[in-house]
Each structure stands twice: as C-alpha cells, then as structure tokens.
C-alpha cells in the first residue's frame, strides 16, 4: 500500500506543480490503484508515472471545484484506449453524475467498460471483505468530503518453526490450521490454531481530506490513521486568509494530526504563491514543530503506508 502524488497544487496548475490528484496504490492487496480527485491534466501526469489506467479501479472525488475534477472526462475517455476494460466506479458529492454524464454525452465519448457513478452525502460509500471506505463532510465553501480508507485485519501467518517442532511438515493440515480448524498429528497430538498461528495482521488506515478549514469531522476521520493527507494551502502567517477562503494552514493540519493520534502526516494542496519546493520548507517546519512526523507531498513521489506492529 503506497501513496503516489500526481498533483499537489491548489486552484490552478503551475509550471512546477499540477492541481490535485492522489493515487493509492494497492498492487499487492488488489492489483489495482484508487485515485482521489482528478484535476485538469491528471491523465498527462499519469503518462509520466508508473501508473497504468487499466489498473485504475475507483476514483473518489472530494468536492466539485474544478481543480479537483476537471480532469475526469478526459481520463475516463482515455482509459479505454490504454487497456482499461475492467469496471470503474467514481464516487463523489451530488452533482457529479450530471457533470460526467453531460460531459461524456456532449463529447460523444465512447466508454468500452462499465462506468458506475455513485453520489453520496457521507457515510460508508464502499465496503468489501478487505476494505471499508467512509466519507465525512468537512468545512469548505461547498460540500467537501474527506475519505477514511480502512484495510481490514487479515489472518496471521502460520508459525512454521513451531509446527516443525510438533513434527508437522507442510501439507493439507497447514491449510486446515489456517482456516481455524484444529488438527491431529500422526502421533495423536491435537494442535489448536491458536498454538501455531501468529497474531492477525492489523489493517492500515489512510485518511485523505478534501479542502477544509479545521473541523471536528476532519479530526474524526483521521483518528488513529497510519497516514493522513491534509491540505496546507497557506503558511500560518496567512491564517486569517486561510479561514476566509475555507482552507487550512500547515500548522492547523499538524494540530489535527496530533489531536487525532495519527502516525504520519503528508501536506499537499499548496498555494501558487509558494513557487519552488524550497519555498514550501517553512510550511513543513511550522507543521513539524507541532507534529514531527510531517512530510511535504511532491509530484511523482511515493510514500509507503507502514503497518503498525502488533500491540501498538
């Protein structure tokens, strides 16, 4: 599980940074990736990345401002030309369905795969045996949502050293123990799964927040997250401007991460006033003063999502 940034700028693209789009790579877990927001030019960014649109499974839109969704029609159209035949589901606030259906209809775009558009107003928007995705309404000029992606715990691995100590070699009995069934060795010893199965692997939590002022819902969605992604449109010397435009400062993002008990924080959605990556350094410094485990998002950079050790 990895985060990969395709765009980190706020409002409009610059020569240095494109507008918002974030990929959650789940190649080991699902052999696919998910996308959060799809600003104008995202498909061009994908071409410069290791991502392949044929592997894109889901897109989650935080809100309907252009810098977060103007890239959708083009990307959806191009996906079919780049080997995309599997179904694609797009989630987002009410109005998303009209936007996409009109755009694709007027442009006579042909979609050679099943496209599903799911509008929501928060709550659980997706769940299967492996993942659960919950959305919550944040505080912005229009309805803007954050997403909490929870990977479900997976069964622990077999302790092969202990099994060999019981004289049990790899074979069908291993499979029964993995399924939670007790087995009996040729010597008549009954082995319970709890005796030889390691602790379950704890699922990871990734929180991706849309544009927002500091608010209680951002805190709730980020509770105990292993990785939290929060906008940092301005440095804190512009806190008044951030509030006026319904955005957050880097320090405010760090305060949310600290108060939520998150493990790590990635800052993104930077104002165009900060032209170079070096000019963003003060944002990282002010955030790290509050929450040390803070990094700046950077175009075409990968950030692994680490699993917590058992009991932590």
Coordinates of C-alpha atoms in Angstrom, one line a residue:
X1 CA 0.0 0.0 0.0
X2 CA 1.5 3.3 -1.2
X3 CA 0.5 6.9 -1.8
X4 CA 1.7 8.4 -5.1
X5 CA 1.1 12.1 -5.8
X6 CA 0.1 13.2 -9.3
X7 CA -0.7 16.8 -8.4
X8 CA -0.1 18.9 -5.3
X9 CA -1.1 22.5 -6.2
X10 CA -4.2 24.4 -5.1
X11 CA -6.5 26.3 -7.5
X12 CA -4.6 26.3 -10.8
X13 CA -1.6 24.4 -12.2
X14 CA 1.9 26.0 -12.3
X15 CA 5.0 25.0 -14.2
X16 CA 6.2 23.3 -11.0
X17 CA 3.0 21.5 -9.8
X18 CA -0.2 20.3 -11.3
X19 CA -3.6 20.5 -9.5
X20 CA -4.8 17.9 -7.1
X21 CA -4.7 14.2 -7.7
X22 CA -3.6 11.4 -5.4
X23 CA -3.2 7.7 -6.1
X24 CA -3.5 5.0 -3.5
X25 CA -1.5 2.1 -4.9
X26 CA -2.9 -1.3 -3.9
X27 CA -0.9 -3.6 -6.2
X28 CA -0.1 -6.2 -3.6
X29 CA -3.6 -6.0 -2.0
X30 CA -5.9 -5.8 -5.1
X31 CA -3.6 -5.5 -8.2
X32 CA -5.1 -2.1 -8.8
X33 CA -5.0 1.5 -7.6
X34 CA -7.5 4.1 -6.5
X35 CA -7.5 7.8 -7.2
X36 CA -8.6 10.7 -5.0
X37 CA -9.5 13.7 -7.0
X38 CA -8.7 14.3 -10.7
X39 CA -7.7 17.8 -11.5
X40 CA -7.2 19.1 -15.0
X41 CA -4.2 17.4 -16.7
X42 CA -4.2 14.3 -14.5
X43 CA -4.1 12.0 -17.4
X44 CA -0.9 13.7 -18.6
X45 CA 0.6 13.2 -15.2
X46 CA -0.3 9.5 -15.3
X47 CA 1.6 9.2 -18.6
X48 CA 4.7 10.4 -16.7
X49 CA 4.2 8.0 -13.8
X50 CA 4.4 4.2 -13.3
X51 CA 0.6 4.0 -13.1
X52 CA -1.5 2.4 -15.8
X53 CA -5.1 3.5 -16.2
X54 CA -6.1 -0.1 -17.0
X55 CA -5.4 -0.8 -13.3
X56 CA -7.5 2.1 -12.0
X57 CA -10.4 0.6 -10.1
X58 CA -12.0 3.5 -8.2
X59 CA -12.0 7.3 -8.1
X60 CA -13.1 9.3 -5.1
X61 CA -13.9 13.0 -5.6
X62 CA -13.8 15.2 -2.5
X63 CA -15.7 18.1 -4.0
X64 CA -16.8 19.7 -7.2
X65 CA -14.4 22.6 -7.5
X66 CA -12.6 22.5 -10.9
X67 CA -9.1 21.9 -9.6
X68 CA -10.4 18.6 -8.2
X69 CA -12.5 17.2 -11.1
X70 CA -11.8 18.9 -14.4
X71 CA -9.6 16.0 -15.4
X72 CA -12.3 13.4 -15.0
X73 CA -13.9 13.4 -18.5
X74 CA -10.6 13.1 -20.4
X75 CA -9.2 10.5 -18.1
X76 CA -12.4 8.4 -18.2
X77 CA -12.4 8.6 -22.0
X78 CA -8.7 7.8 -22.3
X79 CA -8.8 4.8 -20.0
X80 CA -10.4 2.6 -22.7
X81 CA -7.6 3.4 -25.1
X82 CA -5.0 2.4 -22.5
X83 CA -6.2 -1.1 -21.9
X84 CA -8.9 -0.3 -19.4
X85 CA -11.7 -2.9 -19.8
X86 CA -12.5 -3.7 -16.1
X87 CA -15.3 -1.7 -14.4
X88 CA -14.6 1.7 -13.0
X89 CA -16.5 3.3 -10.1
X90 CA -16.5 7.1 -9.4
X91 CA -17.7 8.3 -6.0
X92 CA -18.5 11.9 -5.1
X93 CA -21.0 14.5 -4.0
X94 CA -24.4 15.2 -5.6
X95 CA -23.9 16.9 -9.0
X96 CA -21.1 14.6 -10.0
X97 CA -23.4 12.3 -12.1
X98 CA -24.8 15.3 -14.1
X99 CA -21.3 16.7 -14.7
X100 CA -19.9 13.4 -16.0
X101 CA -23.0 12.3 -18.0
X102 CA -23.3 15.6 -19.7
X103 CA -19.6 15.9 -20.4
X104 CA -19.3 12.4 -21.9
X105 CA -22.6 12.7 -23.8
X106 CA -21.9 16.1 -25.4
X107 CA -18.4 15.0 -26.4
X108 CA -19.8 11.7 -27.7
X109 CA -17.2 9.8 -25.7
X110 CA -17.3 6.1 -26.0
X111 CA -16.6 4.2 -22.9
X112 CA -15.8 0.5 -23.6
X113 CA -16.2 -0.6 -20.0
X114 CA -18.8 -0.4 -17.3
X115 CA -18.7 3.0 -15.6
X116 CA -20.6 3.5 -12.4
X117 CA -21.1 6.9 -10.8
X118 CA -22.1 6.8 -7.1
X119 CA -23.2 10.0 -5.5
X120 CA -23.1 10.2 -1.7
X121 CA -23.6 12.6 1.2
X122 CA -21.2 10.9 3.6
X123 CA -21.2 7.6 5.5
X124 CA -19.9 4.3 4.3
X125 CA -19.5 4.5 0.5
X126 CA -17.7 1.2 -0.2
X127 CA -17.1 -2.0 1.7
X128 CA -16.0 -5.5 0.8
X129 CA -14.1 -8.3 2.6
X130 CA -10.8 -6.3 2.5
X131 CA -11.6 -2.6 2.7
X132 CA -14.1 -0.1 4.1
X133 CA -14.3 3.5 2.8
X134 CA -16.1 6.1 4.8
X135 CA -16.8 9.7 3.8
X136 CA -17.4 12.7 6.1
X137 CA -18.5 16.3 5.4
X138 CA -15.8 18.8 6.0
X139 CA -16.0 22.6 6.3
X140 CA -15.4 24.4 2.9
X141 CA -17.2 26.8 0.6
X142 CA -19.1 24.0 -1.0
X143 CA -19.7 20.4 0.2
X144 CA -16.3 18.9 0.5
X145 CA -15.7 15.4 1.9
X146 CA -12.8 13.5 3.5
X147 CA -12.3 9.8 3.0
X148 CA -11.2 7.3 5.6
X149 CA -9.9 4.1 4.0
X150 CA -9.7 1.2 6.4
X151 CA -7.9 -2.0 5.5
X152 CA -9.5 -4.9 7.4
X153 CA -7.3 -7.1 9.6
X154 CA -6.0 -10.2 7.9
X155 CA -5.3 -13.7 9.4
X156 CA -1.9 -14.2 11.0
X157 CA 0.6 -16.4 9.2
X158 CA 1.5 -19.9 10.4
X159 CA 4.4 -20.2 12.7
X160 CA 6.3 -22.9 10.7
X161 CA 9.1 -23.2 13.2
X162 CA 6.6 -24.2 15.9
X163 CA 4.8 -26.5 13.5
X164 CA 8.0 -28.3 12.6
X165 CA 8.7 -28.6 16.4
X166 CA 5.5 -30.6 16.6
X167 CA 6.7 -32.8 13.8
X168 CA 4.2 -31.4 11.3
X169 CA 5.5 -30.8 7.8
X170 CA 3.9 -28.6 5.2
X171 CA 0.8 -30.2 3.7
X172 CA -3.0 -30.3 3.9
X173 CA -3.0 -29.9 7.7
X174 CA -1.4 -26.5 7.4
X175 CA -4.4 -25.4 5.3
X176 CA -6.8 -26.6 8.0
X177 CA -5.0 -24.7 10.7
X178 CA -5.0 -21.6 8.6
X179 CA -8.8 -21.9 8.3
X180 CA -9.1 -22.0 12.1
X181 CA -9.6 -25.8 12.4
X182 CA -7.8 -28.0 14.9
X183 CA -5.7 -30.9 13.6
X184 CA -4.3 -34.1 15.0
X185 CA -0.8 -35.2 14.2
X186 CA 0.1 -38.9 13.4
X187 CA 1.2 -39.2 17.0
X188 CA -2.2 -38.2 18.2
X189 CA -1.3 -34.7 19.4
X190 CA -4.1 -32.2 18.9
X191 CA -2.9 -28.8 17.7
X192 CA -5.2 -25.8 18.0
X193 CA -4.9 -22.9 15.6
X194 CA -4.1 -20.5 18.4
X195 CA -1.0 -22.6 19.2
X196 CA 0.6 -22.1 15.8
X197 CA -1.0 -19.1 14.1
X198 CA 0.7 -15.7 14.6
X199 CA -1.3 -12.6 15.6
X200 CA -3.6 -11.2 12.9
X201 CA -2.1 -8.5 10.7
X202 CA -3.6 -5.2 11.7
X203 CA -5.1 -3.4 8.8
X204 CA -3.9 0.1 7.9
X205 CA -5.9 3.3 7.9
X206 CA -5.4 6.1 5.3
X207 CA -7.3 9.4 5.6
X208 CA -7.5 11.7 2.6
X209 CA -9.1 15.0 3.3
X210 CA -10.6 17.4 0.8
X211 CA -10.4 21.2 1.1
X212 CA -11.3 22.2 4.6
X213 CA -11.0 24.5 7.5
X214 CA -10.0 22.8 10.7
X215 CA -13.1 21.0 11.9
X216 CA -14.4 18.1 14.1
X217 CA -15.1 15.8 11.1
X218 CA -11.5 16.0 9.9
X219 CA -10.4 15.0 13.4
X220 CA -12.9 12.1 13.5
X221 CA -11.9 10.8 10.0
X222 CA -8.2 11.0 11.0
X223 CA -8.5 9.1 14.3
X224 CA -5.5 6.8 14.7
X225 CA -4.8 6.9 11.0
X226 CA -1.5 5.4 9.9
X227 CA -1.2 8.0 7.2
X228 CA -3.2 11.3 7.0
X229 CA -3.2 13.6 3.9
X230 CA -4.3 17.1 4.7
X231 CA -4.4 20.3 2.7
X232 CA -1.9 23.1 3.7
X233 CA -2.8 25.9 1.3
X234 CA -1.0 28.5 3.3
X235 CA 1.6 29.0 6.0
X236 CA 0.3 30.1 9.4
X237 CA 1.2 33.8 8.9
X238 CA -1.8 33.7 6.5
X239 CA -4.2 32.0 8.9
X240 CA -6.8 34.8 8.5
X241 CA -6.8 34.4 4.7
X242 CA -7.0 30.6 5.1
X243 CA -10.1 31.0 7.2
X244 CA -11.6 33.5 4.8
X245 CA -11.2 31.1 1.9
X246 CA -12.2 28.0 3.9
X247 CA -8.7 26.4 3.8
X248 CA -6.1 25.4 6.4
X249 CA -2.6 26.3 7.2
X250 CA 0.2 23.8 7.7
X251 CA 0.2 24.3 11.4
X252 CA -3.5 23.7 11.6
X253 CA -3.1 20.4 9.6
X254 CA -0.4 19.3 12.1
X255 CA -2.7 20.2 15.0
X256 CA -5.4 17.9 13.6
X257 CA -2.9 15.1 13.0
X258 CA -1.6 15.4 16.6
X259 CA -5.1 15.6 18.2
X260 CA -6.3 12.6 16.1
X261 CA -3.4 10.4 17.1
X262 CA -2.3 9.9 13.5
X263 CA 1.1 8.3 12.9
X264 CA 2.2 10.4 10.0
X265 CA 1.1 13.4 8.0
X266 CA 1.5 14.4 4.4
X267 CA 0.8 18.0 3.4
X268 CA -0.5 18.9 0.0
X269 CA -2.7 21.4 -1.9
X270 CA -0.2 24.3 -1.8
X271 CA -0.9 27.8 -2.8
X272 CA 0.7 29.0 -6.0
X273 CA 2.4 31.8 -4.0
X274 CA 4.9 29.1 -3.0
X275 CA 6.6 28.6 -6.3
X276 CA 9.5 26.2 -5.6
X277 CA 9.8 23.2 -3.3
X278 CA 12.3 25.2 -1.2
X279 CA 9.7 27.9 -0.7
X280 CA 7.5 25.3 0.9
X281 CA 10.1 24.5 3.6
X282 CA 8.6 26.9 6.1
X283 CA 5.3 25.1 5.9
X284 CA 7.0 21.8 6.8
X285 CA 8.9 23.5 9.6
X286 CA 5.9 25.0 11.2
X287 CA 4.0 21.7 10.9
X288 CA 6.9 19.7 12.3
X289 CA 7.0 22.0 15.3
X290 CA 3.6 20.6 16.2
X291 CA 3.7 17.2 14.7
X292 CA 7.2 15.9 13.9
X293 CA 6.1 13.1 11.6
X294 CA 5.2 15.5 8.8
X295 CA 6.4 15.5 5.2
X296 CA 5.6 17.6 2.1
X297 CA 3.9 15.9 -0.8
X298 CA 5.8 16.1 -4.0
X299 CA 4.8 15.3 -7.6
X300 CA 5.7 11.8 -8.7
X301 CA 6.8 10.8 -5.2
X302 CA 5.9 7.6 -3.4
X303 CA 5.1 7.3 0.3
X304 CA 4.7 3.8 1.7
X305 CA 1.9 3.2 4.3
X306 CA 3.5 1.2 7.0
X307 CA 1.7 -1.4 9.1
X308 CA 1.7 -0.9 12.9
X309 CA 3.5 -3.6 14.9
X310 CA 1.1 -5.9 16.9
X311 CA 0.0 -4.3 20.2
X312 CA 0.8 -0.7 19.1

